[in-house]
Structures are given as structure tokens and as C-alpha cells.
XYZ file of C-alpha atoms in Angstrom:
249
model
C 105.029 124.362 133.713
C 105.036 122.489 130.395
C 102.079 123.374 128.189
C 100.405 120.248 126.873
C 99.598 120.159 123.140
C 95.977 119.826 122.089
C 95.927 118.514 118.498
C 93.296 120.252 116.355
C 91.907 118.851 113.080
C 91.470 120.850 109.855
C 89.707 119.303 106.864
C 90.783 120.413 103.388
C 89.419 119.845 99.886
C 92.712 120.391 98.091
C 95.797 122.606 98.011
C 93.699 125.711 97.293
C 91.506 125.064 100.353
C 94.160 125.322 103.092
C 93.044 127.649 105.904
C 96.572 128.960 106.347
C 95.804 131.800 108.771
C 93.651 129.581 110.979
C 96.151 126.715 110.899
C 99.038 129.046 111.731
C 97.055 130.559 114.625
C 96.128 127.111 115.948
C 99.732 125.923 115.712
C 100.807 128.906 117.820
C 98.030 128.248 120.343
C 98.032 124.474 120.692
C 101.479 123.637 119.215
C 100.000 120.724 117.238
C 97.672 120.589 114.211
C 96.423 117.895 111.849
C 95.437 118.663 108.256
C 93.403 115.968 106.485
C 91.771 115.465 103.115
C 90.443 112.843 100.766
C 92.746 111.678 97.990
C 90.023 112.319 95.391
C 90.064 116.025 96.323
C 93.828 116.247 95.873
C 94.147 113.839 92.939
C 90.937 113.670 90.934
C 90.741 111.653 87.734
C 89.574 114.745 85.851
C 92.239 117.105 87.210
C 95.277 115.163 88.388
C 98.389 117.266 89.129
C 100.872 117.817 86.337
C 103.231 114.770 86.237
C 106.349 116.934 85.922
C 105.270 119.084 88.872
C 104.667 115.938 90.923
C 108.079 114.575 89.940
C 109.776 117.756 91.150
C 107.783 117.929 94.389
C 108.418 114.283 95.270
C 112.175 114.643 94.883
C 113.883 111.637 96.461
C 110.470 110.224 97.399
C 109.862 109.222 93.761
C 111.463 105.843 94.419
C 109.262 105.295 97.506
C 106.178 106.179 95.464
C 107.129 103.687 92.757
C 107.556 100.930 95.376
C 103.963 101.189 96.594
C 102.199 97.826 96.067
C 99.035 99.111 94.333
C 98.048 102.141 92.213
C 95.703 103.304 94.984
C 98.478 103.128 97.584
C 100.793 105.014 95.239
C 98.261 107.833 94.833
C 97.776 108.019 98.620
C 101.532 108.195 99.130
C 101.916 110.985 96.561
C 98.985 112.929 98.012
C 100.466 112.628 101.514
C 103.709 114.228 100.306
C 101.894 116.922 98.304
C 99.722 117.752 101.333
C 102.717 117.793 103.673
C 104.737 120.082 101.401
C 101.798 122.392 100.669
C 100.925 122.765 104.355
C 104.484 123.220 105.591
C 105.218 125.624 102.737
C 102.138 127.727 103.503
C 102.912 127.844 107.234
C 106.562 128.759 106.742
C 106.127 130.933 103.660
C 108.422 128.681 101.621
C 108.185 127.130 98.174
C 106.955 123.536 98.797
C 109.453 122.230 96.224
C 112.364 123.423 98.385
C 111.646 121.027 101.260
C 113.639 117.817 101.500
C 111.826 114.989 103.257
C 114.362 112.742 104.981
C 113.891 109.630 107.111
C 115.307 108.290 110.353
C 116.674 104.709 110.486
C 113.227 103.602 111.736
C 111.507 105.234 108.747
C 110.155 108.298 110.554
C 109.910 111.290 108.158
C 111.221 114.773 108.943
C 111.846 118.010 107.071
C 115.584 118.430 106.703
C 116.682 121.781 108.102
C 113.341 122.430 109.882
C 114.212 121.017 113.292
C 111.527 122.991 115.161
C 108.644 121.731 112.986
C 108.005 118.024 113.461
C 105.836 116.042 111.040
C 103.886 112.802 110.811
C 101.765 111.249 108.065
C 98.886 108.783 108.210
C 96.665 107.410 105.443
C 93.962 104.815 105.019
C 91.330 103.981 102.394
C 91.109 107.275 100.520
C 92.074 109.634 103.346
C 95.396 111.299 104.136
C 96.297 113.161 107.346
C 99.395 115.241 108.055
C 100.425 116.232 111.572
C 102.697 119.183 112.355
C 104.070 120.225 115.744
C 106.146 123.148 116.915
C 108.766 122.288 119.531
C 107.949 118.619 119.977
C 107.177 115.262 118.389
C 103.898 114.424 116.663
C 102.317 111.176 115.511
C 99.153 110.666 113.432
C 97.142 107.509 112.748
C 94.070 106.997 110.552
C 91.532 104.154 110.549
C 88.176 103.503 108.847
C 85.115 103.698 111.112
C 83.478 100.748 109.387
C 83.060 98.209 112.210
C 84.247 94.629 111.600
C 83.024 91.771 113.801
C 84.702 92.194 117.189
C 85.484 89.345 119.562
C 87.343 90.441 122.668
C 89.531 87.321 122.925
C 90.995 88.131 119.494
C 92.295 91.561 120.597
C 93.191 90.981 124.241
C 96.892 90.628 123.409
C 96.849 94.173 121.959
C 95.442 95.933 125.018
C 96.425 97.022 128.506
C 94.437 95.924 131.536
C 92.797 99.360 131.758
C 91.641 99.167 128.122
C 90.279 95.644 128.519
C 88.296 96.695 131.580
C 86.831 99.657 129.677
C 85.875 97.445 126.713
C 84.247 94.786 128.871
C 82.219 97.426 130.676
C 81.060 99.111 127.451
C 77.808 98.326 125.684
C 78.311 96.060 122.633
C 77.572 98.881 120.173
C 80.206 101.095 121.808
C 83.018 98.551 121.831
C 84.298 98.965 118.273
C 84.553 102.802 118.429
C 86.304 102.501 121.786
C 88.729 99.846 120.527
C 89.473 101.938 117.431
C 90.247 104.938 119.624
C 92.581 102.896 121.849
C 94.493 101.432 118.895
C 94.839 104.641 116.870
C 95.967 106.621 119.926
C 98.575 103.945 120.642
C 99.772 103.994 117.033
C 99.996 107.789 117.022
C 102.093 107.760 120.206
C 104.408 105.089 118.766
C 104.822 107.199 115.620
C 105.600 110.304 117.662
C 108.269 108.486 119.654
C 109.624 106.645 116.605
C 109.320 103.299 118.378
C 107.222 101.516 115.754
C 106.326 97.998 116.885
C 109.437 97.507 119.009
C 107.408 97.954 122.212
C 104.811 95.174 122.726
C 101.338 96.579 122.183
C 99.959 95.425 125.527
C 102.798 97.182 127.395
C 101.525 100.716 126.788
C 98.563 102.800 125.743
C 97.062 106.280 126.055
C 94.081 107.435 128.084
C 92.389 110.770 127.361
C 89.666 111.885 129.753
C 88.677 114.759 132.001
C 92.012 114.518 133.819
C 94.005 115.062 130.620
C 96.177 112.626 128.725
C 97.987 109.805 130.505
C 100.413 107.130 129.408
C 99.287 103.668 130.478
C 101.550 100.770 131.355
C 101.176 97.365 132.935
C 101.202 98.942 136.406
C 98.673 101.711 135.902
C 98.387 105.232 134.504
C 101.105 107.866 134.568
C 100.956 111.597 133.942
C 103.602 112.694 131.438
C 104.254 116.464 131.359
C 103.902 117.835 127.840
C 101.905 114.868 126.508
C 98.645 115.566 124.690
C 96.390 113.585 122.360
C 93.025 113.760 120.625
C 90.782 111.656 118.384
C 88.448 113.189 115.792
C 86.002 111.852 113.227
C 86.554 112.846 109.605
C 83.010 112.838 108.315
C 81.341 109.483 108.835
C 84.142 107.382 107.352
C 87.382 107.718 109.341
C 88.853 108.269 112.782
C 92.032 110.347 113.069
C 94.098 110.234 116.264
C 97.100 112.429 116.980
C 99.614 112.597 119.806
C 101.963 115.471 120.579
C 104.915 115.324 122.971
C 106.612 118.588 123.928
C 110.408 118.437 123.792
C 111.254 122.135 124.128
C 109.920 125.248 125.917
């Protein structure tokens, strides 16, 4: 029977704050972990990383960093790669500078030569999250909890029938958190599968409840062996959703 992943979240305040033993133990237990931290803890104005060290660690990603549209986005991108390398290096006992981050034709990142350890990166408004999975595919999505005005007609085209029914039945104050959970879970699944926006949003979604994790389509809910997902708050500012899909033993 395929063991479903149960993504666990670890908060970190910088490269020296990684709970390596706990993260390694959780990866062995649940197959999927998410490490998250604020950019200010990894790249403070008073103690930014050495530029030459950053240049070496980024490797071929230097060009991607330089193409970021704003300074804040560039810092988030750099922190995401530093966090990814530091975490993977600590878990595997390898110098972070030795990893080569490559990309699929759809832009999905992976660690060249580390086929058993899948990765995903998400970032938003000062927070970066890195997902790692052993023997499967992982996707991570991040969104701010700050609620904008929500009018159901404006988001109906993004949701499945099941999600719309849940939103309509929810109390007004609960609708934004529920919508955010639906959208970030969907994004994390799309990232895990490498499908991006090629599948219309209203054609699929994820449901996590007492019966486990199910893939939703236009015709109902389906159990997918080896599919697991979770959503967690990072403090009071962000929601992080992660999906893991087992592809081997």
C-alpha cells in the first residue's frame, strides 16, 4: 500500500537555525517537508551575505536573479536559492555550493544528480518556503493572509463545483481563508506535477479532510494513492500549502 506523504512545516530564522536532525527525521517519516523563513532573517540590511559567496552559491542562477523586476524580488529569489542549497546540503551532508539547480522546459527546478530528492520553491511578500520530498514530487505555494475584498462572482471561474459549494455555505468571515486554502493547494499540486497553468483552474482542485487528500475534478472527488497535502500558517502573515505525490516505493 502506498504511504501518503504528510508535509510538515519547519520555520527557520536563518542558515544557522536549521533543525537538521528534526528535518531529516521528519523527511524519513513523512517523506515531505517544508522549510520556511523570512527574507529579513536570511538577508538583513545589517548582515547581508558576502557578495562573492552569494555569487558562487547562485552559480547559473545569477542571470535569473539579475532578471528579477524589483530589488525586493531579487532578494527573495536569492534567499530562496540560499535556503534551498543550505537545507539540501545539511540533509545530504554536502557542500551547498556543489549543487547545480537545473530547470525543466516548464521552469520547474530540480537538483541535478539528486533524482531521489525533489524540490519546490515558493515566495511571497517577505517569506520564502522550500519543499523537499524523498521518492516523489513536491509543490509549495505561499500567499499572504491579509484578506482583500472578496466577491464570489469574481472567483467562480477559478473554482470547482465542490469548492464553490463550500464557499457559499461558509460564514462571510471564513470565506477568504477557505478560498486562500483552495487556491494555494491547487497551485502547489500544479507545481508538483509541473503543469503550471496549462490545466484550466476550474478543472481540478484538492480537498483535504478527515478522509485524507482527494483530487477534485468536474465530476467529483477521486482518491489518488500516494497523494498528500497540507496547509499551515506561518505566524499571522502567510499561508503555506504543500502537496506531495509519491512516485516510488
